[in-house]
XYZ file of N, CA, C and O in Angstrom:
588
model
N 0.560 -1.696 -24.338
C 0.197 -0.287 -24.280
C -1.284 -0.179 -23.894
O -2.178 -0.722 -24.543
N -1.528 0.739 -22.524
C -3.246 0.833 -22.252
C -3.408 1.479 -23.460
O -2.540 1.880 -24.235
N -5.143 1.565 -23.574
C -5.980 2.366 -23.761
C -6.891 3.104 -23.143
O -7.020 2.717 -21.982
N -7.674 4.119 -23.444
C -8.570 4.520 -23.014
C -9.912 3.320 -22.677
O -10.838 3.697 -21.959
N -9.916 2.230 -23.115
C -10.747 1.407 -22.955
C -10.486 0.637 -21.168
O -11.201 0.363 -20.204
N -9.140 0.553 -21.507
C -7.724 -0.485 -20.351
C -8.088 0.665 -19.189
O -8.073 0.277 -18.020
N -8.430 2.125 -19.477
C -8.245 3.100 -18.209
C -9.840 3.036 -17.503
O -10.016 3.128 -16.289
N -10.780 2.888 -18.353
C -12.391 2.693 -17.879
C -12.031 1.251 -16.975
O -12.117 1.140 -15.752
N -11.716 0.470 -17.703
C -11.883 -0.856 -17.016
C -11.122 -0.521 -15.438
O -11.723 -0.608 -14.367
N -9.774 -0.155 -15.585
C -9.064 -0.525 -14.217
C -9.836 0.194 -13.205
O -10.102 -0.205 -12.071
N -10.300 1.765 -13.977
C -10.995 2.588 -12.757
C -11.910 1.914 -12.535
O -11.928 1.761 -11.313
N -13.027 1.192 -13.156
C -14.228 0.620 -12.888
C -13.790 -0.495 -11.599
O -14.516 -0.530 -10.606
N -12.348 -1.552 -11.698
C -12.260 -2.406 -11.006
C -11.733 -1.717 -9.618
O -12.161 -2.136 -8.542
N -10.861 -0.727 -9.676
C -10.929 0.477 -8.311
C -11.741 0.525 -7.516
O -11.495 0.355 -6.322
N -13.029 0.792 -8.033
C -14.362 0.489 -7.284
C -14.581 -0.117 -7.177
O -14.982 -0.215 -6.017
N -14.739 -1.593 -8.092
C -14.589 -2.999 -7.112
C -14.755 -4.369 -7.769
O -15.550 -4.933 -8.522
N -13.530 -4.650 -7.067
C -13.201 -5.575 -7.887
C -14.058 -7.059 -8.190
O -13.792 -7.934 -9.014
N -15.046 -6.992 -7.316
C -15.976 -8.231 -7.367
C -16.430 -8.398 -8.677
O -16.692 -9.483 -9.195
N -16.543 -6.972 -9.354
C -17.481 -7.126 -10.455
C -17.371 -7.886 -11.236
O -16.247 -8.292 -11.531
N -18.520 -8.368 -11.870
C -18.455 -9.566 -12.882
C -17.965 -8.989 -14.525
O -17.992 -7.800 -14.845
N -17.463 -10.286 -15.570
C -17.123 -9.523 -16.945
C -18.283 -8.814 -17.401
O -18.299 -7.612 -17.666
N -19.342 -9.674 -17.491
C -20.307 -9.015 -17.712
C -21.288 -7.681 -16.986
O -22.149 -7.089 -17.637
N -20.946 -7.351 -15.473
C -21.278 -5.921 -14.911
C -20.506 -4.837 -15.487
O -20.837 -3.652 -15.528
N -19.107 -5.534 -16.066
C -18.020 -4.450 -16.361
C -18.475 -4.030 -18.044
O -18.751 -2.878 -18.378
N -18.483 -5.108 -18.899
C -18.878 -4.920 -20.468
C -20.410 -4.080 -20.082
O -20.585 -2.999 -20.644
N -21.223 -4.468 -19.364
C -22.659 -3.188 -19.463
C -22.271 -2.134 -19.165
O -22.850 -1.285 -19.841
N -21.267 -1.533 -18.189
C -20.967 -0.566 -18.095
C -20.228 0.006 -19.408
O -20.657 0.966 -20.048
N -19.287 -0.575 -19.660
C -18.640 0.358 -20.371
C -19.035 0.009 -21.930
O -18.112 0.260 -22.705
N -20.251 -0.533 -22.558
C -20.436 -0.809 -23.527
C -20.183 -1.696 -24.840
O -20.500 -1.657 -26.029
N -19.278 -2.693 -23.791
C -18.473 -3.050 -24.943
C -19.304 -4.609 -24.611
O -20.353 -4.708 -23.974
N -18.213 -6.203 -25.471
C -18.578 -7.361 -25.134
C -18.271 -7.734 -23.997
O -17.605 -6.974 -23.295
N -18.697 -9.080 -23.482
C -17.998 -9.760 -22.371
C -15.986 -9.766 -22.643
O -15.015 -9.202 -22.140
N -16.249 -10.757 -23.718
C -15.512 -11.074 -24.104
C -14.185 -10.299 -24.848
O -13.286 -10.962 -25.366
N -14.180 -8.563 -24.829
C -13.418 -7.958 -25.016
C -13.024 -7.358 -23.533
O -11.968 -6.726 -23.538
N -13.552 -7.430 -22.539
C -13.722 -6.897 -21.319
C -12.882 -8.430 -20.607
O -12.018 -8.250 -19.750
N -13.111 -9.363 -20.897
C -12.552 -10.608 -19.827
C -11.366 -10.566 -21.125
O -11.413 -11.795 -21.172
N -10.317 -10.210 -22.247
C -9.313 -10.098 -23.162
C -8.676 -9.274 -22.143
O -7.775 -9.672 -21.404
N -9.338 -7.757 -22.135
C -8.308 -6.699 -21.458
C -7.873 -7.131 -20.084
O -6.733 -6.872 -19.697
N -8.784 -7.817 -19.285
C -8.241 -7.991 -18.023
C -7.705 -8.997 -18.074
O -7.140 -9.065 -16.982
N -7.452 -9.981 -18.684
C -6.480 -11.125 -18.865
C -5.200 -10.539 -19.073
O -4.186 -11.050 -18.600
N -5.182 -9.261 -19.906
C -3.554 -8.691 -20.564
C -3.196 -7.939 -19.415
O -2.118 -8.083 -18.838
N -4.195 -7.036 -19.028
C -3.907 -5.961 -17.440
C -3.120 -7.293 -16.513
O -1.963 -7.156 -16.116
N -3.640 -8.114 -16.341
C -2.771 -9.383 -14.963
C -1.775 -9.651 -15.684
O -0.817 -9.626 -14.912
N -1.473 -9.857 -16.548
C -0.251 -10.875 -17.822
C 0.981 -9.747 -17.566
O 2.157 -10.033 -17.338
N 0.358 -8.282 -17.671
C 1.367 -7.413 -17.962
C 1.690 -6.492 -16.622
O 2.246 -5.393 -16.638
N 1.132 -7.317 -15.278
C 1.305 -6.634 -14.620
C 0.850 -5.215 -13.663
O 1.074 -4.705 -12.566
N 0.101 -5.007 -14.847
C -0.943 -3.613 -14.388
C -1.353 -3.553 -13.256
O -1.110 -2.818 -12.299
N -2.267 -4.731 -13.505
C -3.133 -4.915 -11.912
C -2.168 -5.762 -11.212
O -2.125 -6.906 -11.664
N -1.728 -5.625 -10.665
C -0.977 -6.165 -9.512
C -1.522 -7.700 -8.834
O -0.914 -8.761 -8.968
N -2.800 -7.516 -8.094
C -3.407 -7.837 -7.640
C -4.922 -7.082 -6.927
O -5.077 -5.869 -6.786
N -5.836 -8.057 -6.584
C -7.450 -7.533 -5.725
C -7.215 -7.686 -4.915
O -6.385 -8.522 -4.557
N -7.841 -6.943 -4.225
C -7.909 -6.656 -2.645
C -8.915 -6.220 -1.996
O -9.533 -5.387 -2.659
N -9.429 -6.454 -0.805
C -10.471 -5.738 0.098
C -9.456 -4.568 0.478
O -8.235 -4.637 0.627
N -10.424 -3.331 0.607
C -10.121 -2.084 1.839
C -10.643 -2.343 3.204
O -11.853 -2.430 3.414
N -9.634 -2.485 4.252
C -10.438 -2.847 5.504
C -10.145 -1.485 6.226
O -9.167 -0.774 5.994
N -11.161 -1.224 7.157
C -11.386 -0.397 8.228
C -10.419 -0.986 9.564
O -10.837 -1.799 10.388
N -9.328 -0.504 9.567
C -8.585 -1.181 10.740
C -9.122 -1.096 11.843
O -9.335 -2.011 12.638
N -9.507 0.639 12.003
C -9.524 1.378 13.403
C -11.008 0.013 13.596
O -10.807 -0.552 14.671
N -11.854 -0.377 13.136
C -13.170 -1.196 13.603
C -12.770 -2.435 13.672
O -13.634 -3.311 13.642
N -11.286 -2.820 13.787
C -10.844 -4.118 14.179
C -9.536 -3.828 15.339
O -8.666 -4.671 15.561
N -9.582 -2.797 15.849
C -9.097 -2.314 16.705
C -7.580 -1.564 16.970
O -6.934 -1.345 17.995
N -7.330 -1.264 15.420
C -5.817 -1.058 15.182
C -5.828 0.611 14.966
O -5.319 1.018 13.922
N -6.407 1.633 15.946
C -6.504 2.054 16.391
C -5.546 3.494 16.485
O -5.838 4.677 16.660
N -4.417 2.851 16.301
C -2.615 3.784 15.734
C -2.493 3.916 14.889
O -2.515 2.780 14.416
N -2.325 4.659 14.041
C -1.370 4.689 12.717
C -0.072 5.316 12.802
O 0.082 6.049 13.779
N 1.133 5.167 11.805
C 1.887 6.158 12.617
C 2.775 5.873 11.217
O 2.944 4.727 10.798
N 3.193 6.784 10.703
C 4.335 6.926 9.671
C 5.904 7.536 10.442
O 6.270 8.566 11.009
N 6.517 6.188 10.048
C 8.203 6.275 10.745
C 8.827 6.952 9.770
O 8.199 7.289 8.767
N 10.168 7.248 9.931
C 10.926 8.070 9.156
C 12.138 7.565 9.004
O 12.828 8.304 9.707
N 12.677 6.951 8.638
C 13.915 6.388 9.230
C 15.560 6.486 8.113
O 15.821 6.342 6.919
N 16.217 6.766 9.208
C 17.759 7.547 8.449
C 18.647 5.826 8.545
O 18.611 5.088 9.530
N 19.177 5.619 7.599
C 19.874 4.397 7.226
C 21.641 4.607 6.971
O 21.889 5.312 5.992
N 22.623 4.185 7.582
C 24.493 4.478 7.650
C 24.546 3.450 6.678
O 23.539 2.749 6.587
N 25.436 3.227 5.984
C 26.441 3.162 5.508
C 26.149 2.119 4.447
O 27.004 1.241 4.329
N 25.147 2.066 3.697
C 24.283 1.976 2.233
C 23.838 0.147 2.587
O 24.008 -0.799 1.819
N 23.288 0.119 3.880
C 22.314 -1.164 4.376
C 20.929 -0.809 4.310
O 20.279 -1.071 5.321
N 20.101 -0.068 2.990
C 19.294 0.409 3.018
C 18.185 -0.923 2.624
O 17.049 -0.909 3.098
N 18.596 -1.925 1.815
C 17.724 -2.515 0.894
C 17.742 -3.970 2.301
O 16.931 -4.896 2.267
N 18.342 -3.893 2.906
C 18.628 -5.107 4.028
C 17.829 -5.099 4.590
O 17.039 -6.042 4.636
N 17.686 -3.791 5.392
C 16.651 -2.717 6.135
C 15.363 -2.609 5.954
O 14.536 -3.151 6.688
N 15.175 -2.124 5.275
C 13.547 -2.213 4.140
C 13.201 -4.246 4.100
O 12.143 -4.692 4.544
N 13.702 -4.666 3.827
C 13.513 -5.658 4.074
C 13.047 -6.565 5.437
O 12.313 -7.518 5.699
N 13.693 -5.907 5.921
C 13.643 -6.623 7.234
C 12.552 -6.108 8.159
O 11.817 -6.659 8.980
N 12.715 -4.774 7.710
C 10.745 -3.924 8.748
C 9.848 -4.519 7.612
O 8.794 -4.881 8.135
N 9.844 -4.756 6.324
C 8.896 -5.071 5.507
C 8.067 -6.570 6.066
O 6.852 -6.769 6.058
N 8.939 -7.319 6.440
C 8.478 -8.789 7.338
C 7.706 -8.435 8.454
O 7.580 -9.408 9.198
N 7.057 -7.281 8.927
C 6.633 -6.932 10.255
C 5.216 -7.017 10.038
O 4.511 -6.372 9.263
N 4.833 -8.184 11.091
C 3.150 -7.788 10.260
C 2.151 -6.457 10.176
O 1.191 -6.312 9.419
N 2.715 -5.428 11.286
C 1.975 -4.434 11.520
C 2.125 -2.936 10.774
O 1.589 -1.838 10.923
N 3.544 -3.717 9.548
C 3.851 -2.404 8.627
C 2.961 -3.155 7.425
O 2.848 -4.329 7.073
N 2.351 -1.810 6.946
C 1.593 -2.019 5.469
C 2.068 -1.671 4.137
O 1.613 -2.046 3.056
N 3.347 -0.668 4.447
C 4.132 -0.115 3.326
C 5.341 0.400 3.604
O 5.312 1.147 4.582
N 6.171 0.299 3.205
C 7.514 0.591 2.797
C 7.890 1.407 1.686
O 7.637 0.967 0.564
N 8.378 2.376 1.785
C 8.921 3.559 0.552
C 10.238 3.580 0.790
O 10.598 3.523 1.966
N 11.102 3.656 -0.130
C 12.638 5.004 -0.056
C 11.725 6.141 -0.666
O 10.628 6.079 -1.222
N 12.659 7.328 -0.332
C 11.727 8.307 0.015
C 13.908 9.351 -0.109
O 15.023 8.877 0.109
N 13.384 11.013 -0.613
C 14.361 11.694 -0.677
C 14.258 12.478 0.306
O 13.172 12.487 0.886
N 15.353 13.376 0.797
C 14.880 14.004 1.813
C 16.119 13.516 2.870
O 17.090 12.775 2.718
N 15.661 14.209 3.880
C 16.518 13.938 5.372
C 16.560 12.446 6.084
O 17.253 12.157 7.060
N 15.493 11.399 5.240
C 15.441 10.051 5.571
C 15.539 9.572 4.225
O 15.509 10.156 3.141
N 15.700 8.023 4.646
C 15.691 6.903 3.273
C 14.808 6.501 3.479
O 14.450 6.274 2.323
N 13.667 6.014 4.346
C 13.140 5.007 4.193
C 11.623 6.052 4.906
O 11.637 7.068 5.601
N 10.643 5.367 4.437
C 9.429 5.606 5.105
C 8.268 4.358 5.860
O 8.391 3.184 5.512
N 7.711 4.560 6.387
C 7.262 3.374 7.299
C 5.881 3.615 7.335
O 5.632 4.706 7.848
N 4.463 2.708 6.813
C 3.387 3.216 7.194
C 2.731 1.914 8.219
O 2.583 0.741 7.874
N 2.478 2.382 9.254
C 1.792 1.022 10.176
C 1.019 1.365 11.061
O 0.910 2.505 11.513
N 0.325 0.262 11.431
C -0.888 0.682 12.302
C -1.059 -0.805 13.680
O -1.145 -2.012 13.455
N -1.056 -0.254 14.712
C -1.124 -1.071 15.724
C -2.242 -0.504 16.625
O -2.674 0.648 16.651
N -2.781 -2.058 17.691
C -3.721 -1.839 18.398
C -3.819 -0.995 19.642
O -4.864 -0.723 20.232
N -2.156 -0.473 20.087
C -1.955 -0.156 21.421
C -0.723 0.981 21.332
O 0.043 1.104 20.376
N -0.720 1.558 22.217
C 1.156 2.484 22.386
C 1.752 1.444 22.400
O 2.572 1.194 21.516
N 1.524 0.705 23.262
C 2.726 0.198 23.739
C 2.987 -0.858 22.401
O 4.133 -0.748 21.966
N 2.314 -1.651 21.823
C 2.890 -2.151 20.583
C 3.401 -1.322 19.618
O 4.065 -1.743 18.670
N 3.032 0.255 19.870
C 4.268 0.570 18.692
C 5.520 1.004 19.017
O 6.401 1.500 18.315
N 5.475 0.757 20.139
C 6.689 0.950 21.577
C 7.350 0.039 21.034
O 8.361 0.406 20.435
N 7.144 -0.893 21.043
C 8.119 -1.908 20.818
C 8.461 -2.598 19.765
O 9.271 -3.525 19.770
N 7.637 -2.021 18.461
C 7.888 -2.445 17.293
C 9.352 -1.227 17.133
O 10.488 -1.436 16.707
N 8.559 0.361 17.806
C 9.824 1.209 17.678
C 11.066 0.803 18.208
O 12.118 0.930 17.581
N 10.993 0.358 19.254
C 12.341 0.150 20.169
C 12.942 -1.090 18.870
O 13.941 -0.710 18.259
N 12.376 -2.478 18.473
C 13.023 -2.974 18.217
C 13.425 -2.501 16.877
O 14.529 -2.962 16.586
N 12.997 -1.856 16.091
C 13.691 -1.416 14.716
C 14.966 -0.173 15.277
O 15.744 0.207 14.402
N 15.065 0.176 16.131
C 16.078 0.973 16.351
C 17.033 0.183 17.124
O 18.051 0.721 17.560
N 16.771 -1.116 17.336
C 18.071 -2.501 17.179
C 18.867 -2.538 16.376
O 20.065 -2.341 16.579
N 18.113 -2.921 14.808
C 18.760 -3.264 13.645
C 20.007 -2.549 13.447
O 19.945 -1.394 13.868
N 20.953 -2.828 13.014
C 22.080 -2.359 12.787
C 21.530 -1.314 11.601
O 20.574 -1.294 10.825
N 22.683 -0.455 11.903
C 22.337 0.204 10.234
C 21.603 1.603 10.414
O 21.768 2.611 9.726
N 20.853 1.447 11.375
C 19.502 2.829 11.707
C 20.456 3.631 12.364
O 21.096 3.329 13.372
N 20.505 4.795 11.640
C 21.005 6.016 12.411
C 20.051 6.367 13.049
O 20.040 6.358 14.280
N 18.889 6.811 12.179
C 17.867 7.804 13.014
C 16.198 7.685 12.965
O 15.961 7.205 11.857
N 15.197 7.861 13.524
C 14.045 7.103 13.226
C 13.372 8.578 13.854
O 13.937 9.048 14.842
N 12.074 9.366 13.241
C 11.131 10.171 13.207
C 9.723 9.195 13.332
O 9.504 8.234 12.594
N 8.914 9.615 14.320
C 7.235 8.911 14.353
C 6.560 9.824 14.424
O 6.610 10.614 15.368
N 5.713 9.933 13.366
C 4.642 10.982 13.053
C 3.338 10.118 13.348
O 3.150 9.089 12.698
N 2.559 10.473 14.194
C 0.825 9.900 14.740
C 0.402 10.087 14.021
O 0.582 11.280 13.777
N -0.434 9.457 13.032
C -1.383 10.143 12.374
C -3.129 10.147 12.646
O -3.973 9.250 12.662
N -3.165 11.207 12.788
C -4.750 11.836 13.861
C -5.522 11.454 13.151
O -6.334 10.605 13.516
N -5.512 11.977 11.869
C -6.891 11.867 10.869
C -6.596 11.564 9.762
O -5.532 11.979 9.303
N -7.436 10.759 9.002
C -7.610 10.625 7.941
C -8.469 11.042 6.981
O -9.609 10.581 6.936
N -8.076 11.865 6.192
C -8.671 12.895 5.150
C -9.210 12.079 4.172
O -10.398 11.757 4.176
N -8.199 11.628 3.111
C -8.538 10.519 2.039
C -7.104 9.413 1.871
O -5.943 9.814 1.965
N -7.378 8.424 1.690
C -6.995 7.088 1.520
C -7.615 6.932 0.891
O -8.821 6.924 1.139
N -6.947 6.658 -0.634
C -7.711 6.121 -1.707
C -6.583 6.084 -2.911
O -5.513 6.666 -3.086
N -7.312 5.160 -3.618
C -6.462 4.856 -5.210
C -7.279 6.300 -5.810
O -8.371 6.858 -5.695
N -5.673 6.522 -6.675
C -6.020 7.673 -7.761
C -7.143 6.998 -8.843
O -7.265 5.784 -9.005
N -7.935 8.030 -9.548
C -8.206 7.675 -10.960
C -7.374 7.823 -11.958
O -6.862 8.896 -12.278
N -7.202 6.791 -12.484
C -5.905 7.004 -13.736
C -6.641 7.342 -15.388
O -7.679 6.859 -15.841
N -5.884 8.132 -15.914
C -6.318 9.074 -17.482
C -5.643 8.808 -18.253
O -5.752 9.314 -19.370
């Protein structure tokens, strides 16, 4: 079970995860050593998932983004998801309610690579129907603060 202690820490590591036990215990007042406890239990139990860098795609030239939409026949949904999930240029995968099952978030360097990432997912057996939304701008991308 978090605490209010477990919710300072994760938001603190949100911002970044380099930080040391001891940058994190000055911040939030406490010991090292109750601060390197909680984040031992946060990984044990799953919480934190894993660290990660945020990279700037578009400044490594990936330039597209584009959220797919995609309608799935005759309950090959989890096959499916699977199988665009292996794509290196998708970053996320949802089921999702609505007029589609599945949602698609990816980003490529060119049209024409998402030409053909599109063409070939509308191979796969199974795809009734596939929606590509461009996405122009980005407002915010970001982890929530959790309470």
């Amino acid at each position: 079970m978090t605490d209010e202690l477990d919710l300072r820490i994760i938001n603190l590591l949100m911002d970044n995860s380099k930080w040391s036990y001891r940058k994190l215990a000055a911040r939030l007042g406490v010991s090292v050593a109750t601060v390197m406890n909680r984040v031992n239990r946060l990984n044990k139990e799953k919480i934190i998932k894993k660290y990660s860098v945020i990279i700037d795609y578009e400044k490594l030239g990936y330039e597209l983004s584009v959220i797919v939409e995609v309608r799935v026949s005759r309950g090959k949904m989890v096959d499916i998801e699977k199988k665009i999930a292996e794509h290196p240029n998708v970053s996320a995968v949802f089921d999702t309610t609505g007029h589609f099952d599945i949602m698609i978030l990816a980003s490529f360097k060119s049209r024409m690579d998402m030409d053909k990432f599109l063409k070939k997912i509308n191979t796969y057996d199974f795809i009734a129907r596939t929606e590509t939304k461009i996405i122009l701008n980005t407002i915010k991308d970001e982890h929530i603060k959790v309470a």
